[in-house]
Tab-separated table of C-alpha atoms and ligand atoms in Angstrom:
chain	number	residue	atom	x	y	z
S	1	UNK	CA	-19.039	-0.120	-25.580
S	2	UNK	CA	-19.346	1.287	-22.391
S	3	UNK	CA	-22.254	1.666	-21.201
S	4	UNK	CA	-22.702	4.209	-18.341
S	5	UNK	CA	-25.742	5.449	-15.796
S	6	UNK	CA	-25.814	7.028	-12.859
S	7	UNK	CA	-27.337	5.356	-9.631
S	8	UNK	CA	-28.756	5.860	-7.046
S	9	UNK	CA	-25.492	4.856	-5.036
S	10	UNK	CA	-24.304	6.538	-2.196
S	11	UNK	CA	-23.770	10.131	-2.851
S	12	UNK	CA	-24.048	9.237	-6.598
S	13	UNK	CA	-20.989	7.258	-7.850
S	14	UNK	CA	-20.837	7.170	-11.543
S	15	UNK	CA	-20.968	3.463	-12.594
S	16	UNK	CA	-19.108	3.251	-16.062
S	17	UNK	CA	-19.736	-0.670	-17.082
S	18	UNK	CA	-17.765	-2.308	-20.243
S	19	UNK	CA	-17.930	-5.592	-21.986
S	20	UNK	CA	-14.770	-6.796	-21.258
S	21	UNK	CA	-11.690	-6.171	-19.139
S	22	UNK	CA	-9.491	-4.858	-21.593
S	23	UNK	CA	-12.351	-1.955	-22.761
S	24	UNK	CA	-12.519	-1.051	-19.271
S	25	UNK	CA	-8.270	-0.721	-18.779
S	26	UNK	CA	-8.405	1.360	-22.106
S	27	UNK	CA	-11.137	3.054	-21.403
S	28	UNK	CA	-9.762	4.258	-17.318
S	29	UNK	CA	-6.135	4.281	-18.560
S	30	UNK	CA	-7.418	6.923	-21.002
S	31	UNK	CA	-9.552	8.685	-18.168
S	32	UNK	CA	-7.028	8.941	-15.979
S	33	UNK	CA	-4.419	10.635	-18.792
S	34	UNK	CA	-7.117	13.323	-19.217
S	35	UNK	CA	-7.027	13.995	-15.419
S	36	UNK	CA	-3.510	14.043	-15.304
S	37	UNK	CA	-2.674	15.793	-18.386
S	38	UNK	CA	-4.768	18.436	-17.378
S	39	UNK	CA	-3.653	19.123	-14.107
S	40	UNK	CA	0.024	19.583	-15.514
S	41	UNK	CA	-2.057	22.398	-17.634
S	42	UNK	CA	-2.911	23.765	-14.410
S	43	UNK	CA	-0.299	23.087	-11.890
S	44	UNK	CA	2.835	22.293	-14.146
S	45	UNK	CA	2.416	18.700	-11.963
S	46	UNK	CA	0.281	16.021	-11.350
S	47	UNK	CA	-0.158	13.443	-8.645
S	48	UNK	CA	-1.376	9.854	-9.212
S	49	UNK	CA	-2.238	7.329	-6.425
S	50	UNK	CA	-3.024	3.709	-7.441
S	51	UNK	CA	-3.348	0.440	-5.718
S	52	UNK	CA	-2.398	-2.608	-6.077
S	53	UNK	CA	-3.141	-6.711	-5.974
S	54	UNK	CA	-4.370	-8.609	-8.457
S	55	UNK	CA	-6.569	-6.487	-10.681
S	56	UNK	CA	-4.979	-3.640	-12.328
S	57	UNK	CA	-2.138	-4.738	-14.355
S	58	UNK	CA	-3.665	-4.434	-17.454
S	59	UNK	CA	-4.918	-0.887	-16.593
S	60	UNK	CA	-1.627	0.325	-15.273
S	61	UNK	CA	-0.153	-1.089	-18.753
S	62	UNK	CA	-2.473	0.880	-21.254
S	63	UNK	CA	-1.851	3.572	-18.851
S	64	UNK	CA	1.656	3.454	-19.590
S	65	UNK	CA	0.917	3.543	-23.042
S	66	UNK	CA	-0.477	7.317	-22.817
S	67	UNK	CA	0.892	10.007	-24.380
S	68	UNK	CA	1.092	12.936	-21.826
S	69	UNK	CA	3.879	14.727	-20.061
S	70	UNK	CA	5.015	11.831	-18.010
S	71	UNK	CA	8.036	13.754	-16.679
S	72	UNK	CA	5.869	15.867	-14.468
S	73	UNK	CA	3.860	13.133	-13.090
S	74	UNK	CA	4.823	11.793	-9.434
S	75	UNK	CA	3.631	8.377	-8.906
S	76	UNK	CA	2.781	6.903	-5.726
S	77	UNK	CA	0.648	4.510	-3.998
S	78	UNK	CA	-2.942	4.173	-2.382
S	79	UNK	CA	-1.262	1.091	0.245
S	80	UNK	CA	1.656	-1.114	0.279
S	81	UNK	CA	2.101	-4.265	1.886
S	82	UNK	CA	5.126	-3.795	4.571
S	83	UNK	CA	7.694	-6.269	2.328
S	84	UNK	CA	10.608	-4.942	0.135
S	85	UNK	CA	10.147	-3.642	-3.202
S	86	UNK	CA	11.357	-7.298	-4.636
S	87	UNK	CA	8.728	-9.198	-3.368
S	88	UNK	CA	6.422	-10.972	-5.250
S	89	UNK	CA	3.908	-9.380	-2.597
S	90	UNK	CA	4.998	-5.896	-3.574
S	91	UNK	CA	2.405	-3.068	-4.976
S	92	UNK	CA	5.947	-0.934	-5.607
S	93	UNK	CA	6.988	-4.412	-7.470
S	94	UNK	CA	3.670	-4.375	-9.654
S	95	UNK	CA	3.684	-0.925	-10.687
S	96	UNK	CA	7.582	-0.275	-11.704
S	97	UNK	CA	7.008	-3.219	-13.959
S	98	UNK	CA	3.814	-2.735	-15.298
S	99	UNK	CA	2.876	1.682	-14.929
S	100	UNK	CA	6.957	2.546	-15.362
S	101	UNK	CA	7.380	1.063	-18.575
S	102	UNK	CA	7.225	2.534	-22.453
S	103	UNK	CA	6.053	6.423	-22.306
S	104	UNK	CA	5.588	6.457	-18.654
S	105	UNK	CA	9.228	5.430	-17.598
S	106	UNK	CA	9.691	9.001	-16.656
S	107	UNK	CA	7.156	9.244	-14.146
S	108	UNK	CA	8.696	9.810	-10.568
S	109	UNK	CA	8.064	7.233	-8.468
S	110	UNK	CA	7.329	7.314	-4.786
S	111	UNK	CA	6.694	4.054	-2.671
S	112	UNK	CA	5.629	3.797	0.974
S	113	UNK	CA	8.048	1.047	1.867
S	114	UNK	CA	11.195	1.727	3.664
S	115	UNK	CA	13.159	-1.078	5.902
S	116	UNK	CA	12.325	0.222	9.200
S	117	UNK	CA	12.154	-1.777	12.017
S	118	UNK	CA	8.270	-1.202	12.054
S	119	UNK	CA	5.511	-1.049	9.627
S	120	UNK	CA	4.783	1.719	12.512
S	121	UNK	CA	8.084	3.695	11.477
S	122	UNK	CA	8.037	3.066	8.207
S	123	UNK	CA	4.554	4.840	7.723
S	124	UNK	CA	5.499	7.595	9.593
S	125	UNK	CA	9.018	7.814	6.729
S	126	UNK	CA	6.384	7.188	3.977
S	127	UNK	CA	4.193	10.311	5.340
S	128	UNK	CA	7.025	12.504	5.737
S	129	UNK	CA	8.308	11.592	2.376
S	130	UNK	CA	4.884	12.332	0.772
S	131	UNK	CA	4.507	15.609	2.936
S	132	UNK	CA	6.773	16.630	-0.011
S	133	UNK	CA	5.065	15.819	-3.134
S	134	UNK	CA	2.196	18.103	-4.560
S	135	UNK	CA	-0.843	17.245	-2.614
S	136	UNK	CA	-3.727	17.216	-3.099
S	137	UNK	CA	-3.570	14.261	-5.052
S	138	UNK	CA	-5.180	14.435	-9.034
S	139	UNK	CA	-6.361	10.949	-9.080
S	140	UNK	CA	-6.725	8.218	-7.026
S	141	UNK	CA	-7.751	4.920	-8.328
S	142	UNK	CA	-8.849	2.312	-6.313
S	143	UNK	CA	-9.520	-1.248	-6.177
S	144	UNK	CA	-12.033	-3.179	-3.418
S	145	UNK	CA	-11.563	-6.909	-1.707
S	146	UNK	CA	-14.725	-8.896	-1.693
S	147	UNK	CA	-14.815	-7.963	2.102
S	148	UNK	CA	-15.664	-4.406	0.951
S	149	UNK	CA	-12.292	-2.858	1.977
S	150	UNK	CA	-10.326	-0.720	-0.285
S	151	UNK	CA	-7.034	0.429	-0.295
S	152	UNK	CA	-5.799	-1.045	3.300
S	153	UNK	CA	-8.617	-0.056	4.853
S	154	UNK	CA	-9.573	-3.850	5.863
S	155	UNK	CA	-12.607	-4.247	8.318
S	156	UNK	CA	-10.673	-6.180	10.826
S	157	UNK	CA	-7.940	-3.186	10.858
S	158	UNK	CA	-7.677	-2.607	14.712
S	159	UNK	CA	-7.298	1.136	13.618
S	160	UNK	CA	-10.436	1.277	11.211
S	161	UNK	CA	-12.096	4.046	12.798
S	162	UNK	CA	-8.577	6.573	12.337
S	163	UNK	CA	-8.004	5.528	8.744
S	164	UNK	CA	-11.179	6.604	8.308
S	165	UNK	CA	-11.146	10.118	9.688
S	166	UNK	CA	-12.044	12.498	7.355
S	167	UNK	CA	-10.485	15.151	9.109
S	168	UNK	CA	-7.271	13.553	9.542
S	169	UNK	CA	-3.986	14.895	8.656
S	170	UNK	CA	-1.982	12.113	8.780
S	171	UNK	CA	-0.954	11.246	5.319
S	172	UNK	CA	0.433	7.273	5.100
S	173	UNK	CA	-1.024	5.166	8.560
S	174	UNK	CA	0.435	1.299	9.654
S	175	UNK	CA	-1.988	-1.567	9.347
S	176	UNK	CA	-2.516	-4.575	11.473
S	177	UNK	CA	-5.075	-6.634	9.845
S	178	UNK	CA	-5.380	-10.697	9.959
S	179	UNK	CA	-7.372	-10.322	6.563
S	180	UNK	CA	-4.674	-7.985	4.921
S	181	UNK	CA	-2.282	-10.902	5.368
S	182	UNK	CA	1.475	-9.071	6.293
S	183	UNK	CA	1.078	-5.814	8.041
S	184	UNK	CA	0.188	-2.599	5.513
S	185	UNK	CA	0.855	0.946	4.706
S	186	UNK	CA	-2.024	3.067	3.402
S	187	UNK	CA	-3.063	6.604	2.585
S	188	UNK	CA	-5.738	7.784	4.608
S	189	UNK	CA	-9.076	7.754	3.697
S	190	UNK	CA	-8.867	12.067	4.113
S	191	UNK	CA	-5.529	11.904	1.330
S	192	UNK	CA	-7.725	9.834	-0.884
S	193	UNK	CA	-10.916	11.494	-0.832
S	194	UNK	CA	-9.499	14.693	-1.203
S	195	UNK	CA	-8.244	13.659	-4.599
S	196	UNK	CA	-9.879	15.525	-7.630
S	197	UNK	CA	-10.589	12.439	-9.338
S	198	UNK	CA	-11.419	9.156	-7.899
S	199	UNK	CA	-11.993	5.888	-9.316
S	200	UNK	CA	-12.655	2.275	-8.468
S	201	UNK	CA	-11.588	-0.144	-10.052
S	202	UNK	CA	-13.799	-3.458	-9.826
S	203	UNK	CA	-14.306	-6.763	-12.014
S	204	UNK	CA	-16.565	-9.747	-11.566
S	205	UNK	CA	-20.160	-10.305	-10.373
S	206	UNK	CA	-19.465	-11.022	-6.797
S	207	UNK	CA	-17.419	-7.113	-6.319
S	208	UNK	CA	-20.415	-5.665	-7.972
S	209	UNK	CA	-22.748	-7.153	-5.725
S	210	UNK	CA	-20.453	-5.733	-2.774
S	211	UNK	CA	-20.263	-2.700	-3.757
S	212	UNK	CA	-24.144	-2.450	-4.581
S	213	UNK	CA	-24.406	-3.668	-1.086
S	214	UNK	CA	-22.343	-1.030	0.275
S	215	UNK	CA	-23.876	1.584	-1.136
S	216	UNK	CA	-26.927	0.589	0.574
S	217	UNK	CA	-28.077	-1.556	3.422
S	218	UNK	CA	-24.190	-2.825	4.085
S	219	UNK	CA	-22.991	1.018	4.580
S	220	UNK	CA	-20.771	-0.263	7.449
S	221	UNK	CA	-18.399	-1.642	4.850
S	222	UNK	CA	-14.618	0.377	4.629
S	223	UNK	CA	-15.282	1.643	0.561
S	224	UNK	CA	-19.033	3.352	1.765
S	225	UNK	CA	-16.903	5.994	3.467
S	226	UNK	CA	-14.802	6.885	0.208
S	227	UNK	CA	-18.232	6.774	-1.337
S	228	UNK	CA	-19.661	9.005	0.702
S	229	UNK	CA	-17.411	11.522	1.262
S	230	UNK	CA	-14.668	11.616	-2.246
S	231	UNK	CA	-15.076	15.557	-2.765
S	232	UNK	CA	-16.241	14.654	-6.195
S	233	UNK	CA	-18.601	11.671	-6.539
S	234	UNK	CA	-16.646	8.918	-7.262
S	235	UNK	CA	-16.417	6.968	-10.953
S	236	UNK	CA	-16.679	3.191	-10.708
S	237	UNK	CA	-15.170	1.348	-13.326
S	238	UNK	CA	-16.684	-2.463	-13.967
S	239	UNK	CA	-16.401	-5.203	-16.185
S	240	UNK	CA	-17.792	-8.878	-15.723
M	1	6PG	O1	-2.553	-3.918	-1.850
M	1	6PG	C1	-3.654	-4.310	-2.241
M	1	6PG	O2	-4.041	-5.486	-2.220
M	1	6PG	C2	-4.619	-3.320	-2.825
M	1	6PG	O3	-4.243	-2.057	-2.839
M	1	6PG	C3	-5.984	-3.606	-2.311
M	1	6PG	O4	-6.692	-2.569	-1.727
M	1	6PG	C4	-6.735	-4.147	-3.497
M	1	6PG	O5	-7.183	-3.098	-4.310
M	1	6PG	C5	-7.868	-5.015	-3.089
M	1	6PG	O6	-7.407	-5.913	-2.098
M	1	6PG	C6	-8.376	-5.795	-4.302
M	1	6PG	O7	-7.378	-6.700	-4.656
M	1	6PG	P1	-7.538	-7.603	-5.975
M	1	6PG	O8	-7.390	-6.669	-7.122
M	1	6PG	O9	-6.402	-8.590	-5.878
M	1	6PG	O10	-8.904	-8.239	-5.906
């Protein structure tokens, strides 16, 4: 059972809390269908972001299971890692086998990696690839590192302070960060928080402390600024 509460997180993020991981992946997978479903009622399309690592392969799995009309869906990703789609490393890798599977094998799929010579040139392919799809995005789920970073958005990222521009334009920036491990591509934080739904996906004591944390004397950590400026208040999604 979920239970649910509002708090008094930075600009109000909707904690929804559930016993166990799999409620939770049910429970968002389900969420998300909603907000998808009902933007193809609106806009005849809909536009999903999600992330990757080591957290949301169940969710991406019962999301896979939903019944909507995945052949007007475009998929894409919050950040990649800059390594080809066959690496074990790759988000690309962990969403065609675990999202583009059963009812969603229809979705449209489109990744931020490209072999380019630079992470550098292949963000600026990625961006003009997703100048093409129908932004805004509807959703944008998220996950968080214990460092309080989300998508690539890493605190050691010598270009921090752009990805964070709200007012940016740029839609897919390169990523230099020791922490992040191989260089990254990631949507903006302006792309993300744009999105008409946001959620972020968390599990285990220690990322709830963080992101308590961040949304209040640690507000200098990369996921406050989705906090505080997602156009709707963003819906955190926990289990132990
Ligand atoms: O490419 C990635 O790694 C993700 O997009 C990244 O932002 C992730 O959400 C966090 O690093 C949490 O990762 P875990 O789920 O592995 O803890």
């Amino acid at each position: 059972m979920a239970r649910e509460r509002l708090s008094g997180m930075a600009d109000d993020a909707t904690w929804h809390e559930f016993a166990s991981r799999e409620e939770l992946a049910e429970a968002l997978a389900s969420a998300a269908a909603d907000v998808l479903q009902a933007a193809i009622e609106r806009r005849g399309t809909a536009l999903l972001a999600v992330s990757g690592g080591t957290t949301p392969g169940r969710f991406l799995a019962a999301l896979s299971r939903q019944d909507i009309e995945w052949g007007r869906v475009t998929v894409t990703l919050v950040d990649e890692r800059f390594v080809p789609e066959d690496s074990p490393r790759s988000n690309a890798r962990l969403v065609r086998e675990n999202l583009l599977q059963d009812k969603a094998a229809v979705a449209r799929f489109a990744g931020l990696f490209s072999d380019a010579n630079t992470v550098e040139d292949a963000a600026d392919r990625a961006g003009e690839r997703l100048s093409h799809l129908p932004l805004p995005l509807d959703a944008a789920i998220l996950g968080m590192g214990t460092d309080g970073h989300t998508a690539s958005f890493f605190p050691d990222a010598g270009n921090l302070k752009s990805l964070l521009d709200r007012f940016a334009e740029t839609i897919v920036a390169p990523v230099h960060a020791a922490s992040g491990g191989e260089p990254r591509l990631t949507l903006t934080l302006a792309r993300i928080v744009e999105a008409g739904f946001v959620a972020l996906h968390i599990e285990g004591a220690e990322k709830h402390r963080v992101l308590e944390a961040a949304s209040g004397a640690e507000a200098h950590l990369p996921v406050r600024a989705v906090l505080d400026r997602a156009r709707q208040p963003v819906q955190v999604f926990w289990a132990p």
